[in-house]
Coordinates of N, CA and C in Angstrom, one line a residue:
M1 N 5.4 -18.0 23.4 CA 6.3 -17.1 22.4 C 5.8 -15.6 22.8
R2 N 6.9 -14.8 22.9 CA 6.6 -13.3 23.2 C 6.9 -12.7 22.0
I3 N 5.9 -11.8 21.8 CA 5.8 -10.9 20.6 C 6.5 -9.7 21.2
T4 N 7.5 -9.3 20.2 CA 8.4 -8.1 20.5 C 8.1 -6.9 19.6
T5 N 7.9 -7.4 18.3 CA 7.9 -6.3 17.1 C 6.5 -6.4 16.4
V6 N 5.9 -5.2 16.0 CA 4.8 -5.1 15.2 C 4.9 -4.4 13.9
G7 N 4.9 -5.0 12.8 CA 5.1 -4.3 11.5 C 3.7 -3.9 11.0
L8 N 3.7 -2.7 10.3 CA 2.3 -2.2 9.9 C 2.7 -1.6 8.5
D9 N 1.8 -2.1 7.5 CA 1.6 -1.4 6.3 C 1.1 0.0 6.5
A10 N 1.4 0.7 5.5 CA 1.0 2.3 5.6 C -0.4 2.3 4.7
D11 N -0.1 2.4 3.2 CA -1.3 2.8 2.5 C -2.5 1.8 2.6
D12 N -3.6 2.5 2.9 CA -4.9 1.6 3.1 C -5.0 0.8 4.4
T13 N -3.9 0.9 5.2 CA -3.7 0.3 6.4 C -4.0 1.4 7.4
L14 N -3.2 2.5 7.3 CA -3.1 3.6 8.2 C -3.9 4.7 7.6
W15 N -3.7 4.9 6.4 CA -4.6 6.0 5.8 C -5.0 5.6 4.3
H16 N -5.9 6.5 3.7 CA -6.6 6.0 2.5 C -5.5 6.3 1.4
N17 N -5.6 5.3 0.3 CA -4.6 5.4 -0.8 C -5.5 5.1 -2.0
E18 N -5.9 3.7 -2.0 CA -6.5 3.3 -3.1 C -7.8 4.2 -3.7
S19 N -8.4 4.6 -2.6 CA -9.6 5.5 -3.2 C -9.1 6.6 -3.9
I20 N -8.1 7.2 -3.7 CA -7.5 8.3 -4.4 C -6.9 7.9 -5.9
F21 N -6.4 6.7 -5.9 CA -6.0 6.4 -7.2 C -7.2 6.1 -8.1
R22 N -8.4 5.4 -7.4 CA -9.7 5.3 -8.2 C -10.2 6.6 -8.7
L23 N -10.1 7.6 -8.0 CA -10.7 9.0 -8.3 C -9.8 9.5 -9.5
T24 N -8.6 9.3 -9.3 CA -7.7 9.8 -10.5 C -8.0 8.9 -11.9
Q25 N -8.3 7.6 -11.6 CA -8.6 6.8 -12.8 C -9.9 7.2 -13.5
D26 N -10.8 7.6 -12.6 CA -12.1 8.1 -13.1 C -11.9 9.3 -13.8
R27 N -11.0 10.3 -13.4 CA -10.6 11.4 -14.1 C -9.9 11.1 -15.5
F28 N -9.0 10.2 -15.4 CA -8.4 9.7 -16.6 C -9.3 9.4 -17.7
R29 N -10.3 8.5 -17.2 CA -11.3 7.7 -18.0 C -12.2 8.9 -18.6
S30 N -12.5 10.0 -18.0 CA -13.2 11.0 -18.5 C -12.4 11.8 -19.7
L31 N -11.1 12.0 -19.2 CA -10.2 12.7 -20.1 C -9.9 12.0 -21.5
M32 N -9.9 10.7 -21.5 CA -9.7 9.9 -22.6 C -11.1 9.3 -23.4
S33 N -12.1 10.0 -22.9 CA -13.2 9.3 -23.4 C -13.5 9.4 -24.9
D34 N -13.1 10.5 -25.5 CA -13.1 10.6 -26.9 C -12.1 9.7 -27.8
I35 N -11.3 9.1 -27.0 CA -10.1 8.4 -27.6 C -10.2 6.9 -27.5
A36 N -10.8 6.4 -26.3 CA -10.9 4.9 -26.1 C -12.0 4.7 -25.1
A37 N -12.8 3.5 -25.2 CA -13.9 3.1 -24.6 C -13.4 2.8 -23.1
P38 N -14.0 2.9 -22.2 CA -13.6 2.6 -20.7 C -12.9 1.3 -20.5
E39 N -13.4 0.3 -21.1 CA -12.9 -1.2 -20.7 C -11.6 -1.2 -21.4
I40 N -11.5 -0.6 -22.6 CA -10.2 -0.6 -23.4 C -9.0 0.1 -22.6
L41 N -9.5 1.3 -22.1 CA -8.5 2.1 -21.3 C -8.1 1.4 -20.2
E42 N -8.9 0.8 -19.5 CA -8.6 0.2 -18.2 C -7.6 -0.9 -18.4
A43 N -8.1 -1.7 -19.5 CA -7.0 -3.0 -19.8 C -5.8 -2.4 -20.2
K44 N -5.7 -1.4 -21.1 CA -4.3 -0.8 -21.3 C -3.5 -0.2 -20.3
L45 N -4.3 0.5 -19.5 CA -3.6 1.1 -18.3 C -2.9 -0.1 -17.4
A46 N -3.9 -1.2 -17.2 CA -3.4 -2.2 -16.2 C -2.2 -3.1 -16.9
E47 N -2.1 -3.0 -18.1 CA -1.1 -3.7 -18.9 C 0.2 -2.8 -18.7
V48 N 0.0 -1.6 -18.8 CA 1.2 -0.7 -18.7 C 1.8 -0.5 -17.3
E49 N 0.9 -0.7 -16.4 CA 1.3 -0.6 -14.9 C 2.1 -1.8 -14.6
R50 N 1.7 -2.9 -15.0 CA 2.4 -4.3 -14.9 C 3.7 -4.3 -15.3
R51 N 3.6 -3.7 -16.6 CA 5.1 -3.6 -17.4 C 5.9 -2.8 -16.6
N52 N 5.5 -1.6 -16.2 CA 6.4 -0.7 -15.4 C 6.8 -0.8 -14.1
L53 N 6.1 -1.9 -13.4 CA 6.5 -2.0 -12.0 C 7.9 -2.1 -11.7
S54 N 8.5 -3.0 -12.6 CA 10.0 -3.3 -12.4 C 10.9 -2.2 -12.6
L55 N 10.3 -1.0 -13.3 CA 11.1 0.1 -13.6 C 10.9 1.2 -12.9
Y56 N 9.7 1.5 -12.4 CA 9.3 2.8 -11.7 C 8.9 2.3 -10.1
G57 N 8.5 1.0 -9.9 CA 8.2 0.6 -8.7 C 6.6 1.1 -8.4
Y58 N 6.4 1.2 -7.1 CA 5.0 1.5 -6.8 C 4.8 3.0 -6.3
G59 N 3.6 3.6 -6.5 CA 3.6 4.9 -6.1 C 2.9 5.8 -7.2
V60 N 2.7 6.9 -6.7 CA 2.0 7.9 -7.7 C 2.8 8.4 -8.9
K61 N 4.1 8.5 -8.6 CA 4.9 9.0 -9.7 C 5.0 8.0 -10.8
G62 N 5.2 6.6 -10.5 CA 5.1 5.5 -11.4 C 3.6 5.4 -12.1
F63 N 2.6 5.8 -11.4 CA 1.1 5.6 -11.9 C 1.0 6.8 -12.9
T64 N 1.4 8.0 -12.6 CA 1.5 9.2 -13.5 C 2.1 8.8 -14.8
L65 N 3.4 8.4 -14.8 CA 4.0 7.9 -15.9 C 3.3 7.0 -16.8
S66 N 2.6 5.9 -16.2 CA 2.0 4.9 -16.8 C 0.6 5.4 -17.6
M67 N -0.1 6.6 -16.8 CA -1.0 7.0 -17.6 C -0.6 7.8 -18.7
I68 N 0.5 8.3 -18.7 CA 1.0 9.2 -20.0 C 1.3 8.3 -21.0
E69 N 2.0 7.0 -20.6 CA 2.4 6.1 -21.6 C 1.0 5.5 -22.2
T70 N 0.1 5.2 -21.3 CA -1.2 4.7 -21.9 C -1.7 5.6 -23.1
A71 N -1.8 6.9 -22.6 CA -2.4 7.9 -23.4 C -1.6 8.0 -24.8
M72 N -0.3 7.8 -24.9 CA 0.7 7.8 -25.9 C 0.2 6.8 -26.8
E73 N 0.2 5.5 -26.3 CA -0.1 4.3 -27.0 C -1.3 4.2 -27.6
L74 N -2.4 4.8 -26.9 CA -3.7 4.7 -27.5 C -4.0 5.8 -28.6
T75 N -3.0 6.7 -28.8 CA -3.1 7.8 -29.7 C -2.1 7.6 -30.7
G76 N -1.3 6.7 -30.8 CA -0.3 6.5 -31.7 C 0.7 7.4 -31.5
N77 N 1.1 7.8 -30.2 CA 2.1 8.6 -30.0 C 1.8 10.2 -30.3
E78 N 0.6 10.3 -30.3 CA 0.1 11.8 -30.7 C -0.9 12.3 -29.8
A79 N -0.7 12.1 -28.5 CA -1.6 12.5 -27.4 C -1.6 13.9 -27.4
P80 N -2.7 14.6 -27.4 CA -2.8 16.1 -27.3 C -1.9 16.6 -26.0
S81 N -1.5 17.8 -26.1 CA -0.6 18.3 -25.0 C -1.4 18.7 -23.7
R82 N -2.8 18.9 -24.2 CA -3.8 19.2 -23.1 C -4.0 18.0 -22.3
I83 N -4.1 16.7 -22.7 CA -4.2 15.6 -22.0 C -2.9 15.2 -21.1
I84 N -1.9 15.5 -21.8 CA -0.6 15.2 -21.0 C -0.6 16.2 -19.8
A85 N -1.0 17.5 -20.0 CA -0.9 18.5 -19.0 C -1.8 18.1 -17.9
E86 N -3.1 17.6 -18.2 CA -4.2 17.2 -17.4 C -3.7 16.0 -16.5
I87 N -2.9 15.1 -17.1 CA -2.4 13.8 -16.3 C -1.3 14.5 -15.4
L88 N -0.5 15.3 -15.9 CA 0.6 15.8 -14.9 C 0.0 16.5 -13.7
A89 N -1.2 17.2 -14.0 CA -1.8 17.8 -12.8 C -2.5 17.1 -12.0
A90 N -3.1 16.0 -12.3 CA -3.6 15.0 -11.6 C -2.8 14.3 -10.6
G91 N -1.6 14.0 -11.3 CA -0.5 13.5 -10.5 C 0.0 14.3 -9.3
R92 N 0.2 15.7 -9.6 CA 0.7 16.6 -8.5 C -0.5 16.6 -7.5
E93 N -1.6 16.7 -8.0 CA -2.7 16.7 -6.8 C -2.9 15.2 -6.1
M94 N -2.5 14.2 -6.6 CA -2.4 13.0 -5.7 C -1.2 13.2 -4.8
L95 N 0.0 13.7 -5.1 CA 1.0 13.8 -4.2 C 0.8 14.9 -3.1
G96 N -0.1 15.8 -3.4 CA -0.4 16.8 -2.3 C -1.8 16.5 -1.7
H97 N -2.4 15.4 -1.8 CA -3.6 15.0 -1.1 C -3.5 15.0 0.3
P98 N -4.4 15.5 1.2 CA -4.2 15.5 2.6 C -4.4 14.1 3.1
V99 N -3.4 13.8 4.1 CA -3.2 12.5 4.9 C -4.0 12.6 6.2
E100 N -5.0 11.7 6.4 CA -5.8 11.6 7.6 C -6.0 9.9 8.0
P101 N -5.3 9.9 9.3 CA -5.5 8.3 9.6 C -6.8 7.8 9.5
L102 N -7.0 6.5 9.2 CA -8.3 5.8 9.0 C -8.7 5.8 10.6
P103 N -10.1 5.4 10.6 CA -10.6 5.3 12.1 C -10.0 4.3 13.0
G104 N -9.6 4.7 14.1 CA -9.1 3.6 15.0 C -7.6 3.5 15.0
V105 N -6.8 4.1 14.0 CA -5.5 4.0 13.8 C -4.8 4.5 14.9
D106 N -5.1 5.9 15.3 CA -4.2 6.5 16.3 C -4.2 5.8 17.5
Q107 N -5.5 5.3 18.0 CA -5.6 4.6 19.2 C -4.8 3.3 19.3
A108 N -5.0 2.6 18.1 CA -4.5 1.2 18.1 C -3.0 1.4 18.2
L109 N -2.2 2.2 17.4 CA -0.9 2.4 17.4 C -0.3 2.9 18.8
A110 N -1.0 3.8 19.4 CA -0.6 4.4 20.7 C -0.6 3.3 21.8
E111 N -1.6 2.4 21.6 CA -1.8 1.2 22.7 C -0.7 0.2 22.4
L112 N -0.3 -0.1 21.0 CA 0.7 -1.0 20.7 C 2.1 -0.5 21.1
S113 N 2.4 0.6 20.9 CA 3.6 1.4 21.1 C 4.0 1.3 22.7
K114 N 3.2 1.1 23.4 CA 3.6 0.9 25.0 C 4.3 -0.4 25.2
D115 N 3.9 -1.4 24.5 CA 4.6 -2.8 24.8 C 5.3 -3.4 23.7
Y116 N 5.2 -2.9 22.4 CA 5.8 -3.4 21.3 C 6.7 -2.4 20.5
R117 N 7.6 -2.9 19.9 CA 8.3 -2.0 18.8 C 7.5 -1.9 17.6
L118 N 7.2 -0.8 17.0 CA 6.4 -0.6 15.8 C 7.3 -0.2 14.7
V119 N 7.1 -0.9 13.6 CA 7.9 -0.7 12.5 C 6.9 -0.4 11.2
L120 N 7.2 0.6 10.6 CA 6.5 0.8 9.3 C 7.2 0.1 8.1
I121 N 6.4 -0.8 7.5 CA 6.9 -1.5 6.5 C 5.9 -1.2 5.2
T122 N 6.4 -0.4 4.2 CA 5.8 0.0 3.1 C 6.5 0.0 1.9
K123 N 5.7 -0.2 0.7 CA 6.1 -0.1 -0.5 C 5.9 1.5 -1.1
G124 N 6.6 1.8 -2.2 CA 6.1 3.2 -2.6 C 7.3 4.1 -2.7
D125 N 7.1 5.3 -3.3 CA 8.1 6.4 -3.4 C 8.7 6.8 -2.1
L126 N 9.9 6.7 -2.0 CA 10.5 7.1 -0.7 C 10.2 8.4 -0.3
L127 N 10.2 9.5 -1.1 CA 10.0 10.8 -0.6 C 8.5 11.0 -0.3
H128 N 7.5 10.5 -1.2 CA 6.1 10.6 -0.9 C 5.8 9.9 0.3
Q129 N 6.3 8.6 0.5 CA 5.9 7.9 1.8 C 6.3 8.6 3.1
E130 N 7.6 9.1 3.1 CA 8.1 9.9 4.2 C 7.2 11.2 4.5
Q131 N 6.7 11.8 3.3 CA 6.0 13.1 3.5 C 4.5 12.7 4.1
K132 N 3.9 11.5 3.8 CA 2.7 11.1 4.2 C 2.8 10.7 5.7
L133 N 3.8 10.0 6.1 CA 4.0 9.6 7.5 C 4.2 10.8 8.3
A134 N 4.9 11.9 8.0 CA 5.1 13.2 8.6 C 3.8 13.8 8.7
A135 N 3.0 13.9 7.7 CA 1.6 14.5 7.7 C 0.6 13.8 8.5
S136 N 0.9 12.5 8.7 CA -0.3 11.7 9.4 C -0.2 12.0 11.0
G137 N 1.1 12.5 11.4 CA 1.3 12.6 12.8 C 1.6 11.4 13.5
L138 N 1.8 10.3 13.0 CA 2.1 9.0 13.7 C 3.6 8.6 13.7
G139 N 4.5 9.5 13.1 CA 5.7 9.1 13.0 C 6.4 8.8 14.4
D140 N 6.0 9.5 15.4 CA 6.8 9.4 16.7 C 6.4 8.0 17.3
L141 N 5.5 7.2 16.9 CA 5.2 6.0 17.4 C 5.9 4.8 17.0
F142 N 6.8 5.1 15.8 CA 7.4 4.0 15.2 C 9.0 3.9 15.6
V143 N 9.5 2.9 15.8 CA 10.9 2.9 16.1 C 11.9 2.8 14.9
A144 N 11.2 2.6 13.8 CA 11.9 2.4 12.4 C 10.8 2.4 11.3
V145 N 11.2 3.0 10.1 CA 10.6 3.0 9.0 C 11.3 2.3 7.8
E146 N 10.7 1.3 7.2 CA 11.3 0.6 6.1 C 10.5 0.8 4.8
I147 N 11.0 1.6 3.9 CA 10.3 1.7 2.7 C 11.1 1.0 1.6
V148 N 10.3 -0.1 1.1 CA 11.0 -1.2 0.3 C 10.5 -1.1 -1.0
S149 N 11.1 -1.8 -2.0 CA 10.7 -1.9 -3.4 C 9.7 -3.0 -3.6
E150 N 9.9 -4.1 -2.8 CA 8.8 -5.2 -2.8 C 8.9 -5.9 -1.5
K151 N 7.7 -6.5 -1.1 CA 7.6 -7.2 0.1 C 7.5 -8.6 -0.2
D152 N 8.6 -9.3 0.1 CA 8.6 -10.9 -0.1 C 9.2 -11.4 1.4
A153 N 9.3 -12.7 1.4 CA 9.7 -13.2 2.7 C 11.1 -12.7 3.1
S154 N 12.0 -12.7 2.4 CA 13.2 -12.2 2.7 C 13.2 -10.8 3.2
T155 N 12.3 -9.9 2.8 CA 12.2 -8.6 3.4 C 11.7 -8.6 4.7
Y156 N 10.7 -9.3 5.1 CA 10.3 -9.5 6.4 C 11.4 -10.2 7.4
E157 N 12.0 -11.1 6.9 CA 12.9 -11.8 7.7 C 14.0 -10.6 8.1
R158 N 14.6 -9.8 7.0 CA 15.5 -8.8 7.4 C 15.0 -7.8 8.3
V159 N 13.9 -7.3 7.9 CA 13.2 -6.1 8.8 C 13.1 -6.6 10.4
F160 N 12.5 -7.9 10.5 CA 12.2 -8.3 11.8 C 13.6 -8.6 12.5
A161 N 14.5 -9.1 11.9 CA 15.8 -9.3 12.4 C 16.5 -7.9 12.9
R162 N 16.5 -7.0 12.0 CA 17.1 -5.6 12.2 C 16.5 -4.8 13.2
H163 N 15.1 -4.8 13.4 CA 14.5 -3.9 14.2 C 13.7 -4.7 15.4
G164 N 13.8 -6.1 15.4 CA 13.3 -6.8 16.5 C 14.1 -7.9 17.0
T165 N 13.4 -9.1 17.3 CA 14.0 -10.3 17.6 C 13.7 -11.4 16.7
G166 N 13.7 -11.2 15.5 CA 13.3 -12.1 14.4 C 11.8 -12.3 14.1
A167 N 11.6 -12.8 13.0 CA 10.2 -13.0 12.4 C 9.3 -13.7 13.4
A168 N 9.8 -14.8 13.9 CA 9.0 -15.6 14.9 C 8.3 -15.0 15.9
Q169 N 9.0 -13.8 16.4 CA 8.3 -12.9 17.4 C 8.0 -11.6 17.0
G170 N 7.3 -11.8 15.6 CA 7.0 -10.6 15.1 C 5.4 -10.6 14.5
V171 N 4.8 -9.5 14.2 CA 3.6 -9.5 13.8 C 3.5 -8.5 12.5
M172 N 2.8 -9.0 11.5 CA 2.7 -8.0 10.5 C 1.2 -7.6 10.2
C173 N 0.9 -6.4 10.0 CA -0.6 -6.1 9.9 C -0.8 -5.3 8.6
G174 N -1.7 -5.6 7.9 CA -1.8 -4.8 6.5 C -3.1 -5.2 5.9
N175 N -3.4 -4.5 4.7 CA -4.6 -4.6 4.0 C -4.5 -5.6 2.8
S176 N -3.1 -5.8 2.4 CA -2.9 -6.8 1.2 C -2.6 -8.1 1.7
V177 N -3.3 -8.9 1.3 CA -3.1 -10.5 1.4 C -1.6 -10.7 0.8
R178 N -1.6 -10.3 -0.6 CA -0.5 -10.8 -1.5 C 0.9 -10.2 -0.7
S179 N 0.9 -8.8 -0.3 CA 2.1 -8.2 0.2 C 2.4 -8.2 1.6
D180 N 1.2 -8.0 2.3 CA 1.5 -8.1 3.8 C 1.3 -9.3 4.4
I181 N 0.6 -10.3 4.0 CA 0.1 -11.5 4.9 C 1.1 -12.6 4.3
L182 N 0.8 -13.1 3.1 CA 1.5 -14.2 2.5 C 3.0 -14.3 2.9
P183 N 3.8 -13.3 2.5 CA 5.1 -13.4 2.6 C 5.5 -13.2 4.1
A184 N 4.7 -12.5 5.0 CA 5.2 -12.4 6.4 C 5.0 -14.0 7.1
L185 N 4.0 -14.6 6.6 CA 3.7 -15.8 7.2 C 4.8 -16.8 6.6
E186 N 5.2 -16.8 5.5 CA 6.3 -17.4 4.9 C 7.6 -17.3 5.6
A187 N 7.9 -16.0 6.1 CA 9.0 -15.8 6.8 C 8.9 -16.1 8.3
G188 N 7.7 -16.7 8.8 CA 7.6 -17.2 10.2 C 7.0 -16.3 11.1
A189 N 6.5 -15.1 10.6 CA 5.9 -14.1 11.6 C 4.4 -14.5 11.6
Y190 N 3.7 -13.8 12.6 CA 2.2 -13.8 12.6 C 1.7 -12.8 11.6
A191 N 0.6 -12.8 11.2 CA 0.0 -11.9 10.2 C -1.6 -11.5 10.4
A192 N -1.9 -10.3 10.4 CA -3.1 -9.9 10.8 C -3.8 -9.0 9.4
H193 N -4.7 -9.5 8.8 CA -5.2 -8.8 7.6 C -6.4 -7.8 8.0
V194 N -6.4 -6.7 7.9 CA -7.3 -5.7 8.1 C -7.8 -5.2 6.8
P195 N -8.9 -5.7 6.1 CA -9.5 -5.3 4.7 C -9.6 -3.9 4.5
Y196 N -9.5 -3.4 3.4 CA -9.8 -2.1 2.9 C -10.9 -2.3 1.9
P197 N -11.9 -1.4 1.8 CA -12.9 -1.6 0.8 C -12.5 -1.7 -0.7
L198 N -11.5 -1.2 -1.0 CA -10.9 -1.3 -2.3 C -9.5 -1.7 -2.3
T199 N -9.2 -2.8 -3.2 CA -8.1 -3.4 -3.4 C -7.6 -3.4 -4.9
W200 N -6.3 -3.0 -5.1 CA -5.7 -2.9 -6.4 C -5.7 -4.4 -6.8
A201 N -5.9 -4.5 -8.2 CA -6.0 -5.8 -8.8 C -4.7 -6.6 -8.6
H202 N -3.5 -6.0 -8.6 CA -2.3 -6.5 -8.5 C -1.9 -7.2 -7.1
E203 N -2.8 -6.5 -6.0 CA -2.6 -7.0 -4.7 C -3.5 -8.2 -4.3
M204 N -4.3 -8.6 -5.3 CA -5.4 -9.4 -5.0 C -4.8 -11.0 -4.7
A205 N -5.2 -11.6 -3.7 CA -5.0 -12.9 -3.3 C -5.9 -13.8 -2.4
D206 N -5.8 -14.9 -2.3 CA -6.7 -15.6 -1.5 C -6.0 -15.7 0.1
S207 N -7.0 -15.4 1.1 CA -6.7 -15.4 2.4 C -6.2 -16.7 2.8
P208 N -5.3 -17.0 3.6 CA -4.8 -18.2 4.1 C -5.5 -18.6 5.4
R209 N -6.8 -18.8 5.4 CA -7.6 -18.8 6.6 C -7.4 -20.0 7.6
A210 N -6.8 -21.1 7.0 CA -6.4 -22.1 7.8 C -5.0 -21.9 8.7
H211 N -4.4 -21.0 8.2 CA -2.9 -20.8 8.9 C -3.0 -20.5 10.2
P212 N -2.3 -21.2 11.2 CA -2.4 -21.1 12.6 C -1.8 -19.7 12.9
R213 N -1.1 -18.8 12.2 CA -0.5 -17.7 12.6 C -1.1 -16.5 11.9
F214 N -2.3 -16.8 11.3 CA -3.2 -15.7 10.5 C -4.5 -15.5 11.3
A215 N -4.7 -14.2 11.2 CA -6.0 -13.7 11.6 C -6.6 -12.6 10.7
E216 N -8.0 -12.5 10.5 CA -8.6 -11.4 9.8 C -9.5 -10.8 10.7
L217 N -9.1 -9.5 10.7 CA -9.7 -8.5 11.9 C -10.6 -7.4 11.1
D218 N -11.7 -7.2 11.6 CA -12.7 -6.2 11.1 C -12.2 -4.8 11.0
T219 N -11.4 -4.7 11.9 CA -10.9 -3.2 12.1 C -9.4 -3.2 12.8
I220 N -8.7 -2.3 12.6 CA -7.5 -2.2 13.2 C -7.5 -1.9 14.7
A221 N -8.5 -1.5 15.1 CA -8.9 -1.3 16.6 C -8.8 -2.5 17.3
H222 N -9.0 -3.7 16.7 CA -8.9 -4.9 17.3 C -7.4 -5.7 17.5
L223 N -6.6 -5.0 16.7 CA -5.2 -5.3 16.7 C -4.5 -5.6 18.0
P224 N -4.5 -4.5 18.9 CA -3.8 -4.5 20.2 C -4.2 -5.8 21.0
A225 N -5.6 -6.1 21.1 CA -6.1 -7.3 21.8 C -5.6 -8.5 21.3
W226 N -5.6 -8.6 19.8 CA -5.2 -10.0 19.3 C -3.7 -10.2 19.4
V227 N -2.9 -9.1 19.4 CA -1.4 -9.3 19.6 C -1.2 -9.8 21.0
R228 N -1.9 -9.1 22.0 CA -1.6 -9.5 23.3 C -2.0 -10.9 23.5
G229 N -3.1 -11.4 22.9 CA -3.5 -12.7 23.1 C -2.6 -13.8 22.5
L230 N -1.5 -13.4 21.8 CA -0.6 -14.2 21.1 C 0.4 -14.9 22.2
T231 N 0.6 -14.1 23.3 CA 1.6 -14.5 24.2 C 1.0 -15.3 25.3

């Protein structure tokens, strides 16, 4: 089987993302310390985020709106304007956070791009993801960019058919087992999991370690050799 196309996740695969969200959650926790205990705040925020995913999708803007909604619910719709202003400021800072590729990403993608079509497959806000890709300096290595509302088997079938030669000759690499690995395998692709130290609870899932098309790599630097070994 000849591999023709390699799909790559963006956030926490190519650059930091979850760590920025965690820092903002810490800031939110401090901001709300006189209103709700940390465990109550975290549970409410998680509940609101899950409820809003189908409305706002993934990304900083939806997260910011969920923090505002959480603050409103915990204060009986009487959150001080100071808190709302601080939440909005935190969201703006997240949107403007510098983008720096994770260790080994530049070299791995440059090596892969010599022999395979690289496609960025990511969830999140369209404008923000485009801005992060441009800031990363990696954009020229990709033949296509797919910013999707959800990652499921049909997403990977469609993307690998559109930009490659089908899922059976494609590889997906990412940090989320739930979004990057399981649906890609279901579509018939190979899948490489490169763990990130932090994982959003919504993205947690068990690794399919026994699957013949799955591999867990310590670092993205090992991806080119693994892909070459599939042929």
